[in-house]
Each structure stands twice: as C-alpha cells, then as structure tokens.
Short mmCIF file of C-alpha atoms and ligand atoms in Angstrom, two decimals:
data_model
loop_
_atom_site.label_atom_id
_atom_site.label_comp_id
_atom_site.label_asym_id
_atom_site.label_seq_id
_atom_site.Cartn_x
_atom_site.Cartn_y
_atom_site.Cartn_z
CA MET N 1474 -82.61 3.34 -10.34
CA PRO N 1475 -85.74 5.37 -9.51
CA GLU N 1476 -86.73 7.58 -12.43
CA PRO N 1477 -87.07 10.87 -10.48
CA TYR N 1478 -83.57 10.33 -9.02
CA ARG N 1479 -82.14 9.70 -12.49
CA LYS N 1480 -83.88 12.72 -13.99
CA THR N 1481 -82.81 15.09 -11.24
CA LEU N 1482 -79.27 13.82 -11.41
CA VAL N 1483 -79.04 14.18 -15.20
CA ARG N 1484 -80.26 17.75 -14.86
CA GLN N 1485 -77.83 18.57 -12.08
CA VAL N 1486 -74.78 16.96 -13.68
CA SER N 1487 -75.47 18.33 -17.15
CA GLN N 1488 -76.05 21.84 -15.78
CA HIS N 1489 -72.79 21.51 -13.98
CA ALA N 1490 -71.09 20.41 -17.22
CA HIS N 1491 -72.61 23.33 -19.14
CA SER N 1492 -71.34 25.71 -16.46
CA GLU N 1493 -67.79 24.46 -16.92
CA ILE N 1494 -68.04 24.91 -20.69
CA ILE N 1495 -69.62 28.38 -20.64
CA GLY N 1496 -67.30 29.20 -17.74
CA MET N 1497 -64.35 29.14 -20.11
CA GLN N 1498 -65.55 32.32 -21.79
CA PRO N 1499 -64.99 35.13 -19.25
CA GLU N 1500 -61.38 34.10 -18.77
CA GLY N 1501 -60.76 32.80 -22.27
CA ASN N 1502 -61.42 36.35 -23.31
CA TRP N 1503 -58.24 37.41 -21.48
CA ILE N 1504 -55.81 34.82 -22.80
CA SER N 1505 -54.62 37.06 -25.61
CA ARG N 1506 -54.27 40.01 -23.23
CA ALA N 1507 -52.58 38.36 -20.24
CA PRO N 1508 -49.88 40.66 -18.85
CA SER N 1509 -47.00 38.19 -19.28
CA LEU N 1510 -46.18 34.96 -21.07
CA LYS N 1511 -46.23 33.10 -17.76
CA ARG N 1512 -49.66 34.46 -16.82
CA LYS N 1513 -50.86 33.51 -20.29
CA ALA N 1514 -49.61 29.94 -19.93
CA ILE N 1515 -51.28 29.68 -16.51
CA LEU N 1516 -54.56 31.03 -17.81
CA MET N 1517 -54.54 28.66 -20.78
CA ALA N 1518 -53.93 25.75 -18.41
CA LYS N 1519 -56.84 26.86 -16.26
CA VAL N 1520 -59.25 27.31 -19.15
CA GLN N 1521 -58.19 23.95 -20.58
CA ASP N 1522 -58.94 22.39 -17.18
CA GLU N 1523 -62.46 23.82 -17.33
CA ALA N 1524 -63.00 22.17 -20.71
CA GLY N 1525 -61.81 18.95 -19.11
CA HIS N 1526 -64.21 19.38 -16.20
CA GLY N 1527 -67.05 19.79 -18.66
CA LEU N 1528 -66.08 16.55 -20.38
CA TYR N 1529 -65.73 14.56 -17.13
CA LEU N 1530 -69.20 15.70 -16.17
CA TYR N 1531 -70.79 15.04 -19.56
CA SER N 1532 -69.34 11.52 -19.33
CA ALA N 1533 -70.84 11.06 -15.87
CA ALA N 1534 -74.22 12.32 -17.07
CA GLU N 1535 -74.04 10.02 -20.07
CA THR N 1536 -73.82 6.95 -17.86
CA LEU N 1537 -77.36 7.84 -16.77
CA GLY N 1538 -78.58 7.27 -20.29
CA THR N 1539 -78.66 10.74 -21.82
CA PRO N 1540 -76.41 10.93 -24.92
CA ARG N 1541 -73.83 13.69 -24.91
CA ASP N 1542 -75.09 15.12 -28.20
CA GLU N 1543 -78.49 15.60 -26.63
CA MET N 1544 -76.94 17.64 -23.81
CA PHE N 1545 -74.91 19.68 -26.30
CA ASP N 1546 -78.11 20.32 -28.17
CA GLN N 1547 -79.91 21.50 -25.02
CA LEU N 1548 -77.18 24.04 -24.41
CA TYR N 1549 -77.03 25.07 -28.06
CA THR N 1550 -80.74 25.75 -28.26
CA GLY N 1551 -80.79 27.67 -25.00
CA ARG N 1552 -82.96 25.14 -23.16
CA ALA N 1553 -80.24 24.23 -20.66
CA LYS N 1554 -79.30 26.21 -17.58
CA TYR N 1555 -75.81 26.96 -16.39
CA SER N 1556 -74.41 28.93 -13.48
CA SER N 1557 -75.47 32.61 -13.70
CA ILE N 1558 -72.07 33.83 -12.58
CA PHE N 1559 -70.68 33.32 -16.07
CA ASN N 1560 -73.07 35.87 -17.49
CA TYR N 1561 -71.06 38.62 -15.82
CA PRO N 1562 -68.23 40.21 -17.81
CA ALA N 1563 -64.52 40.01 -16.98
CA ARG N 1564 -63.74 43.69 -17.47
CA THR N 1565 -60.16 43.94 -16.29
CA TRP N 1566 -57.20 41.67 -15.64
CA ALA N 1567 -58.04 41.90 -11.95
CA ASP N 1568 -61.37 40.25 -12.75
CA VAL N 1569 -59.44 37.17 -13.85
CA GLY N 1570 -57.95 37.13 -10.36
CA ALA N 1571 -61.32 37.68 -8.68
CA ILE N 1572 -62.88 34.90 -10.76
CA GLY N 1573 -60.16 32.44 -9.78
CA TRP N 1574 -60.28 33.35 -6.11
CA LEU N 1575 -64.03 33.86 -5.58
CA VAL N 1576 -65.80 31.99 -8.38
CA ASP N 1577 -63.55 28.94 -8.38
CA GLY N 1578 -63.40 29.22 -4.59
CA ALA N 1579 -67.18 29.06 -4.32
CA ALA N 1580 -67.23 26.19 -6.81
CA ILE N 1581 -64.75 24.24 -4.67
CA THR N 1582 -66.82 24.83 -1.53
CA ASN N 1583 -69.80 23.47 -3.41
CA GLN N 1584 -67.98 20.56 -5.02
CA VAL N 1585 -65.84 19.09 -2.24
CA PRO N 1586 -68.86 17.57 -0.45
CA LEU N 1587 -70.12 16.22 -3.80
CA CYS N 1588 -67.06 13.98 -4.03
CA ARG N 1589 -69.12 11.71 -1.78
CA ALA N 1590 -72.36 12.03 -3.72
CA SER N 1591 -74.52 8.91 -3.89
CA TYR N 1592 -73.93 8.40 -7.61
CA GLY N 1593 -70.43 6.98 -8.12
CA PRO N 1594 -69.56 8.33 -11.58
CA TYR N 1595 -70.55 11.85 -10.44
CA GLY N 1596 -68.58 11.58 -7.21
CA ARG N 1597 -65.51 10.31 -9.04
CA ALA N 1598 -65.71 13.13 -11.59
CA MET N 1599 -65.90 15.57 -8.67
CA VAL N 1600 -62.76 14.10 -7.09
CA ARG N 1601 -60.83 14.79 -10.26
CA VAL N 1602 -62.35 18.26 -10.64
CA CYS N 1603 -61.60 19.27 -7.04
CA LYS N 1604 -57.97 18.21 -7.35
CA GLU N 1605 -57.57 20.58 -10.28
CA GLU N 1606 -59.63 23.43 -8.85
CA SER N 1607 -57.27 24.20 -6.00
CA PHE N 1608 -54.72 25.49 -8.50
CA HIS N 1609 -57.40 27.71 -10.04
CA GLN N 1610 -58.23 29.37 -6.76
CA ARG N 1611 -54.62 29.93 -5.78
CA GLN N 1612 -53.57 31.42 -9.09
CA GLY N 1613 -56.52 33.83 -8.88
CA TRP N 1614 -55.60 34.82 -5.35
CA GLU N 1615 -52.03 35.46 -6.45
CA ILE N 1616 -53.12 37.69 -9.32
CA LEU N 1617 -55.05 39.80 -6.80
CA TYR N 1618 -52.19 39.73 -4.30
CA THR N 1619 -49.76 41.03 -6.92
CA LEU N 1620 -52.12 43.80 -7.97
CA SER N 1621 -53.03 44.67 -4.41
CA HIS N 1622 -49.36 45.18 -3.59
CA GLY N 1623 -48.61 47.04 -6.80
CA THR N 1624 -49.29 50.67 -7.65
CA GLU N 1625 -52.23 52.54 -6.19
CA GLU N 1626 -54.07 52.09 -9.48
CA GLN N 1627 -53.44 48.36 -9.54
CA HIS N 1628 -54.61 48.06 -5.95
CA GLN N 1629 -57.78 49.91 -6.88
CA MET N 1630 -58.30 47.64 -9.85
CA ALA N 1631 -58.09 44.59 -7.59
CA GLN N 1632 -60.50 46.13 -5.09
CA ASP N 1633 -62.96 47.01 -7.82
CA ALA N 1634 -62.92 43.44 -9.16
CA VAL N 1635 -63.56 42.00 -5.69
CA ASP N 1636 -66.35 44.53 -5.15
CA ARG N 1637 -68.12 43.36 -8.30
CA PHE N 1638 -67.64 39.60 -7.89
CA TYR N 1639 -68.29 39.24 -4.16
CA GLY N 1640 -72.10 39.28 -4.31
CA PRO N 1641 -72.54 37.15 -7.44
CA ALA N 1642 -70.00 34.63 -6.06
CA LEU N 1643 -72.03 34.27 -2.85
CA GLN N 1644 -75.11 33.73 -4.97
CA MET N 1645 -73.47 30.76 -6.70
CA PHE N 1646 -74.74 28.63 -3.81
CA GLY N 1647 -78.28 29.31 -4.96
CA PRO N 1648 -81.23 31.08 -3.33
CA PRO N 1649 -81.73 31.14 0.47
CA ASP N 1650 -82.87 27.82 1.94
CA SER N 1651 -86.32 29.28 2.54
CA ASP N 1652 -86.59 29.79 -1.22
CA SER N 1653 -85.07 26.52 -2.41
CA PRO N 1654 -87.94 24.02 -2.59
CA ASN N 1655 -86.04 21.06 -4.08
CA SER N 1656 -83.06 21.08 -1.74
CA GLY N 1657 -84.65 18.72 0.79
CA GLN N 1658 -85.24 15.98 -1.76
CA SER N 1659 -81.73 16.32 -3.21
CA MET N 1660 -80.23 16.10 0.25
CA ALA N 1661 -82.28 13.00 1.02
CA TRP N 1662 -80.88 11.47 -2.17
CA ASN N 1663 -77.39 12.53 -1.19
CA ILE N 1664 -76.75 14.39 -4.43
CA LYS N 1665 -76.58 17.59 -2.40
CA ARG N 1666 -74.99 17.27 1.01
CA PHE N 1667 -75.29 20.69 2.63
CA SER N 1668 -77.89 23.40 2.22
CA ASN N 1669 -77.29 26.54 0.16
CA ASP N 1670 -77.05 28.71 3.25
CA GLU N 1671 -74.70 26.32 5.05
CA LEU N 1672 -72.31 26.32 2.10
CA ARG N 1673 -72.56 30.09 1.71
CA GLN N 1674 -71.67 30.54 5.38
CA ARG N 1675 -68.74 28.17 5.04
CA PHE N 1676 -67.49 30.16 2.06
CA VAL N 1677 -67.81 33.54 3.78
CA ASP N 1678 -65.95 32.25 6.83
CA MET N 1679 -63.19 31.09 4.54
CA ILE N 1680 -62.74 34.19 2.40
CA VAL N 1681 -62.77 36.87 5.11
CA PRO N 1682 -59.24 36.07 6.37
CA GLN N 1683 -58.14 35.50 2.75
CA ALA N 1684 -59.29 39.01 1.84
CA GLU N 1685 -57.38 40.39 4.83
CA ALA N 1686 -54.25 38.63 3.64
CA LEU N 1687 -54.79 40.27 0.24
CA GLY N 1688 -55.04 43.69 1.81
CA LEU N 1689 -58.50 44.10 0.24
CA THR N 1690 -61.95 44.60 1.73
CA LEU N 1691 -65.22 42.80 1.02
CA PRO N 1692 -68.08 45.10 -0.05
CA ASP N 1693 -70.49 44.34 2.79
CA PRO N 1694 -70.97 46.81 5.66
CA ASP N 1695 -72.79 44.14 7.69
CA LEU N 1696 -69.92 41.70 7.56
CA GLN N 1697 -68.68 41.03 11.09
CA TRP N 1698 -67.57 38.21 13.34
CA ASN N 1699 -70.32 36.80 15.53
CA GLU N 1700 -68.71 35.40 18.63
CA GLU N 1701 -71.84 33.57 19.69
CA ARG N 1702 -72.39 31.75 16.39
CA GLY N 1703 -68.71 31.27 15.72
CA HIS N 1704 -69.33 32.53 12.17
CA TYR N 1705 -69.27 35.77 10.25
CA ASP N 1706 -72.59 37.55 9.89
CA PHE N 1707 -73.15 39.03 6.46
CA GLY N 1708 -75.71 41.26 4.78
CA GLU N 1709 -78.64 40.40 2.53
CA LEU N 1710 -77.73 39.76 -1.09
CA ASP N 1711 -79.52 41.25 -4.07
CA TRP N 1712 -81.85 38.37 -4.88
CA ASP N 1713 -83.89 40.37 -7.39
CA GLU N 1714 -80.77 40.67 -9.48
CA PHE N 1715 -80.03 36.96 -9.00
CA PHE N 1716 -83.42 35.86 -10.27
CA SER N 1717 -83.27 38.31 -13.12
CA VAL N 1718 -79.88 36.93 -14.25
CA LEU N 1719 -81.22 33.40 -13.78
CA LYS N 1720 -84.05 34.22 -16.18
CA GLY N 1721 -81.52 35.11 -18.85
CA ASN N 1722 -81.22 38.85 -18.26
CA GLY N 1723 -77.60 38.79 -17.17
CA PRO N 1724 -75.24 41.39 -18.61
CA LEU N 1725 -73.83 38.87 -21.12
CA SER N 1726 -76.40 36.04 -21.16
CA ARG N 1727 -77.11 36.43 -24.86
CA GLN N 1728 -73.46 36.86 -25.85
CA ARG N 1729 -72.34 33.76 -23.94
CA LEU N 1730 -74.82 31.58 -25.76
CA GLU N 1731 -74.09 33.18 -29.13
CA HIS N 1732 -70.39 32.60 -28.65
CA TYR N 1733 -70.99 28.97 -27.74
CA ARG N 1734 -73.06 28.49 -30.87
CA ARG N 1735 -70.48 30.18 -33.05
CA ALA N 1736 -67.68 28.01 -31.65
CA ARG N 1737 -69.75 24.90 -32.22
CA ASP N 1738 -70.74 25.91 -35.75
CA GLU N 1739 -67.24 26.90 -36.74
CA GLY N 1740 -65.85 23.64 -35.43
CA ALA N 1741 -68.37 21.51 -37.30
CA TRP N 1742 -66.11 20.91 -40.31
CA VAL N 1743 -63.37 19.54 -38.03
CA ARG N 1744 -65.75 17.03 -36.50
CA GLU N 1745 -67.07 16.07 -39.91
CA ALA N 1746 -63.58 15.65 -41.33
CA ALA N 1747 -62.52 13.48 -38.38
CA ALA N 1748 -65.59 11.29 -38.80
CA ALA N 1749 -65.02 11.01 -42.57
CA TYR N 1750 -61.38 10.07 -42.05
CA ALA N 1751 -62.26 7.50 -39.41
CA GLY N 1752 -64.92 6.12 -41.75
CA ARG N 1753 -62.42 5.71 -44.57
CA GLN N 1754 -59.90 3.99 -42.29
CA HIS N 1755 -62.67 1.70 -41.16
CA GLN N 1756 -63.61 0.76 -44.73
CA GLU N 1757 -60.00 0.19 -45.75
CA GLN N 1758 -59.49 -2.13 -42.82
CA ALA N 1759 -62.71 -3.94 -43.57
CA ALA N 1760 -61.60 -4.40 -47.20
CA LEU N 1761 -58.22 -5.73 -46.09
CA ALA N 1762 -59.87 -8.14 -43.71
CA GLY N 1763 -62.20 -9.32 -46.47
CA ALA N 1764 -59.42 -9.80 -49.06
CA MET C 1224 -60.88 -1.96 -34.69
CA THR C 1225 -64.39 -1.03 -33.64
CA SER C 1226 -67.27 -2.46 -35.59
CA ILE C 1227 -69.09 0.88 -35.81
CA ASP C 1228 -68.40 2.90 -38.92
CA PRO C 1229 -67.93 6.39 -37.41
CA ALA C 1230 -69.00 8.10 -40.61
CA ASP C 1231 -72.34 6.32 -40.49
CA SER C 1232 -73.30 6.80 -36.89
CA GLY C 1233 -74.50 10.22 -35.80
CA SER C 1234 -72.11 10.55 -32.91
CA TRP C 1235 -68.57 9.42 -32.23
CA PRO C 1236 -68.17 6.12 -30.41
CA LEU C 1237 -67.47 6.02 -26.68
CA TRP C 1238 -64.07 4.87 -25.42
CA GLU C 1239 -63.07 3.84 -21.93
CA VAL C 1240 -59.70 5.17 -20.83
CA PHE C 1241 -57.21 3.30 -18.64
CA ILE C 1242 -54.06 4.92 -17.29
CA ARG C 1243 -50.99 3.46 -15.68
CA SER C 1244 -49.53 5.96 -13.27
CA SER C 1245 -45.78 6.04 -12.74
CA ARG C 1246 -46.21 4.48 -9.31
CA GLY C 1247 -48.95 2.01 -10.07
CA LEU C 1248 -48.44 -1.43 -11.52
CA SER C 1249 -51.70 -1.83 -13.41
CA HIS C 1250 -53.69 0.38 -15.71
CA VAL C 1251 -56.61 1.89 -13.83
CA HIS C 1252 -59.86 3.12 -15.32
CA ALA C 1253 -59.73 6.93 -15.53
CA GLY C 1254 -62.96 7.77 -17.35
CA SER C 1255 -64.37 7.83 -20.82
CA LEU C 1256 -64.51 10.02 -23.89
CA HIS C 1257 -65.87 10.19 -27.41
CA ALA C 1258 -63.57 10.06 -30.41
CA PRO C 1259 -63.97 9.12 -34.08
CA ASP C 1260 -61.16 6.55 -34.05
CA ALA C 1261 -58.59 4.87 -31.83
CA THR C 1262 -55.78 7.29 -32.69
CA MET C 1263 -57.86 10.31 -31.80
CA ALA C 1264 -59.17 8.56 -28.72
CA LEU C 1265 -55.60 8.05 -27.50
CA ARG C 1266 -54.64 11.66 -28.12
CA ASN C 1267 -57.77 12.99 -26.49
CA ALA C 1268 -57.25 10.66 -23.53
CA ARG C 1269 -53.75 12.06 -23.11
CA ASP C 1270 -55.04 15.64 -23.19
CA LEU C 1271 -58.01 14.95 -20.96
CA TYR C 1272 -56.61 12.60 -18.34
CA THR C 1273 -52.85 13.22 -18.14
CA ARG C 1274 -52.46 17.01 -17.98
CA ARG C 1275 -50.42 16.70 -14.78
CA ASN C 1276 -48.16 13.74 -15.49
CA GLU C 1277 -50.75 11.30 -14.22
CA GLY C 1278 -49.66 8.56 -16.54
CA THR C 1279 -46.85 6.75 -18.29
CA SER C 1280 -49.16 4.60 -20.40
CA VAL C 1281 -52.69 4.95 -21.74
CA TRP C 1282 -55.13 2.35 -23.08
CA VAL C 1283 -58.33 3.17 -24.88
CA VAL C 1284 -60.97 0.50 -25.35
CA PRO C 1285 -64.24 0.80 -27.27
CA ALA C 1286 -66.85 0.93 -24.55
CA GLU C 1287 -69.02 -1.55 -26.43
CA ALA C 1288 -66.20 -4.12 -26.27
CA ILE C 1289 -66.37 -4.26 -22.49
CA MET C 1290 -68.33 -7.09 -20.94
CA ALA C 1291 -69.35 -6.21 -17.40
CA SER C 1292 -70.72 -8.31 -14.56
CA ASP C 1293 -74.28 -7.54 -13.60
CA PRO C 1294 -74.32 -5.18 -10.60
CA ASP C 1295 -77.74 -6.50 -9.57
CA SER C 1296 -76.53 -10.07 -9.16
CA LYS C 1297 -73.17 -9.40 -7.56
CA GLY C 1298 -74.19 -11.39 -4.47
CA GLY C 1299 -74.38 -14.66 -6.37
CA PHE C 1300 -71.61 -13.86 -8.79
CA PHE C 1301 -69.06 -13.21 -6.06
CA GLU C 1302 -70.37 -15.84 -3.68
CA SER C 1303 -67.55 -18.36 -3.89
CA PRO C 1304 -64.94 -16.61 -1.66
CA GLN C 1305 -67.51 -15.96 1.06
CA GLY C 1306 -66.66 -17.84 4.24
CA LYS C 1307 -63.28 -18.91 2.92
CA SER C 1308 -61.23 -16.85 5.29
CA TYR C 1309 -58.54 -19.57 5.20
CA ARG C 1310 -57.46 -17.98 1.94
CA HIS C 1311 -56.00 -15.09 3.96
CA ALA C 1312 -52.79 -15.15 6.00
CA THR C 1313 -54.64 -13.60 8.93
CA TYR C 1314 -56.60 -16.86 9.36
CA TYR C 1315 -53.52 -18.57 10.77
CA THR C 1316 -52.81 -17.38 14.33
CA GLN C 1317 -50.68 -20.05 15.96
CA SER C 1318 -47.50 -18.41 14.68
CA GLU C 1319 -48.10 -15.18 16.57
CA GLY C 1320 -44.82 -13.92 18.03
CA VAL C 1321 -42.75 -16.11 15.73
CA LYS C 1322 -40.65 -13.86 13.52
CA HIS C 1323 -40.61 -13.61 9.72
CA LEU C 1324 -43.68 -15.81 9.35
FE1 FE2 H 708 -64.02 23.76 -13.16
FE1 FE2 H 709 -61.94 26.13 -12.04
#
C-alpha cells in the first residue's frame, strides 16, 4: 500500500470517526429533556448509533496500522479535526429535528458513495453506517413535521432551527471545489467519489421538496429551480464563517473538546477496573493450567 | 483464553466478531472491537453489532489467534481450482432439456 494513500486514508477515516463521537454531544444534551418517553428512547437509540459509527470507523482506521489509543489521544489533545457542524449548539428541541434531517441527511449524501470506496474495511463500515443513518434522518424530519404542524410557536421554532442549520449543513461537504486542493488526488484514489460541489448540489436538490413537505422554507433568497441545468440554483454560503469555525472558533469548539476530555477522564476508572479484573482472571486461569 | 495479560498491556486486545443472522447458516465476520476479556468482548459485540436484531449468535475471537492467507500471494494459493470447470454442474450440457437433472 503506497504510504501517501495510507496516510491520507487514516486521516480521513479517523476524522470521520472523531466526528461521530463528538457528534453525539449536541443531541446527547437533549436526551434528558426530550418531550416524551418515546422521543427520548428514539434519541438514545440515535446517539448510541453514533457511538457505534465511531467505533466501526476507528476499527477500519486501525487496520491501516494506527492504534486506536493513538487516535483517541489525537482527539483528546486537540490535534485531530472533526466536522465543524458539531461546534454549533442545539438550542431547542426543534434543533434536534433539524440536526437529524439536515446534518444526518448531508452525512448520508456524503457517505453513500463511500460505500464503494477503494479501501474495503472503510467501504464496509460505511455500508453499516448508511443503513443506520436513514432512521436518523427520518426521525429528525418527523420531529420537524410535528412541530411545523403544531401551534404557531412550534412552527416558528421549527423554522428557526432550519434557518440556523441550513447553511452549516451545506458546508458539511467542504469548501467549494475551487478551494479544495486535495480533492483531485482523493478522487483519483477513489476514497472520495464526487466533488464537494457535486455532493452539495445533490443534497440541495433533495431537501427542497422535503422542506416543502414540511411546510417550512429554506433561508436562501437565491434558491430557485433552474430548468436548463435541471438543478436548483442556490446562493453563496458564508465561507468566512466556515473557515473560522474550522480553525476552532466555532460557538462551542472549546466546550465540545472539554466535554470529551471530561467524559474520558471520568471513565478512566472503569477502564482500569475492567483491565485489572481481566488481568486477575487471566492469572487465575494461568495458575489453574499450571497446577 | 488469550495469551495477553490485559492488565499488562497498555490497550485492550482486539477481537474479531462473527455473527449468525437468523436467516444465515454460518457465522459471518461483522467487524472488530477492543475489550479487556472474552466476556466483555461478547457483550460489547452484542451492543455494537446487533442493535437491530441482526444476530441470533455471536462469536468473538482474539484477533491474534486468526491465521490469514497472504493477500499478495492469492494467485498461487488459490491456483488449484483454476481451469477445473468440470467441478461445476454447468460444465455438463448434454442433459439440456431433460427435466430434474
Ligand atoms: Fe453517524
Ligand atoms: Fe446519524
């Protein structure tokens, strides 16, 4: 395996894994405040899935020779990148809906082509992830649908959430192609199969009718059907904000990392106890075998 | 079961997970995970790989216990069946049109 291919792939897969792990936080924050027991159970299932996605991806990255603990350490020390979208807060219950519909929706658009990535363990992890993601997107859409058809206030809450997440969700595909220097190489290696702008277009075309079905609008005055192209035209995104969030200046960049560290630190004794117990079992068995 | 003492090594050993789905006959490789011992590996495998009734049986195997064929020499390793199409029913064509054969 050529070294540059391996290196790029480890970075891509581990960043993807980190995104799944940090991505648990915005929604995890709402588990204790979900509006009903059913919604709570659904949200827990979704967040648990994201933990699973992180683990599938860490496993895939590990087969390339980078130990999982090393990747954990990169995230812990703030050297690793993850998707900027998770540095935005989930302010209301409607945000949980908007995250499921738009953020998971964008992730699916990005991930479905990766099921056929050139590296088998990555592709197979993506197959499993994509199967689970479709539930995430639908449950989010349904949260918004319920709110949109509720009271005037609830409708407004849904609209406000969509207004805030629309732009950042479109930016999940990365900078414009003209500003994405490594895309060509990754596409040649088949670890990226469509360009950022192609995927973004695909996503916009998909969500416009979905927003109509919700009875909500998308916050872009330039959004309109282009008969000639057979696609929706859409306005310029705020790339200054994107690059600023990417650099770590997102609304919650610091908090997300601090929370991750705290969770890892507070869970240390559990991992130590499990290792100690397993060690004792191991020694007892060895003694029995020796007797 | 595994020869690594988990308390000694810095990180938990790696386990390969095999699942038998309710429809399938054999266990199929599902993925891998880290766990301090076999019991935890089984429980984690259940939580990680069977959240939607994917399985009726789970095996976990220490990854280091698996002996794998060399992907770089698969040509030679799997050479024997090459050109032996007579091992397949489709090789025999005279019976075309004859029923239940
Ligand atoms: Fe996910
Ligand atoms: Fe998801």
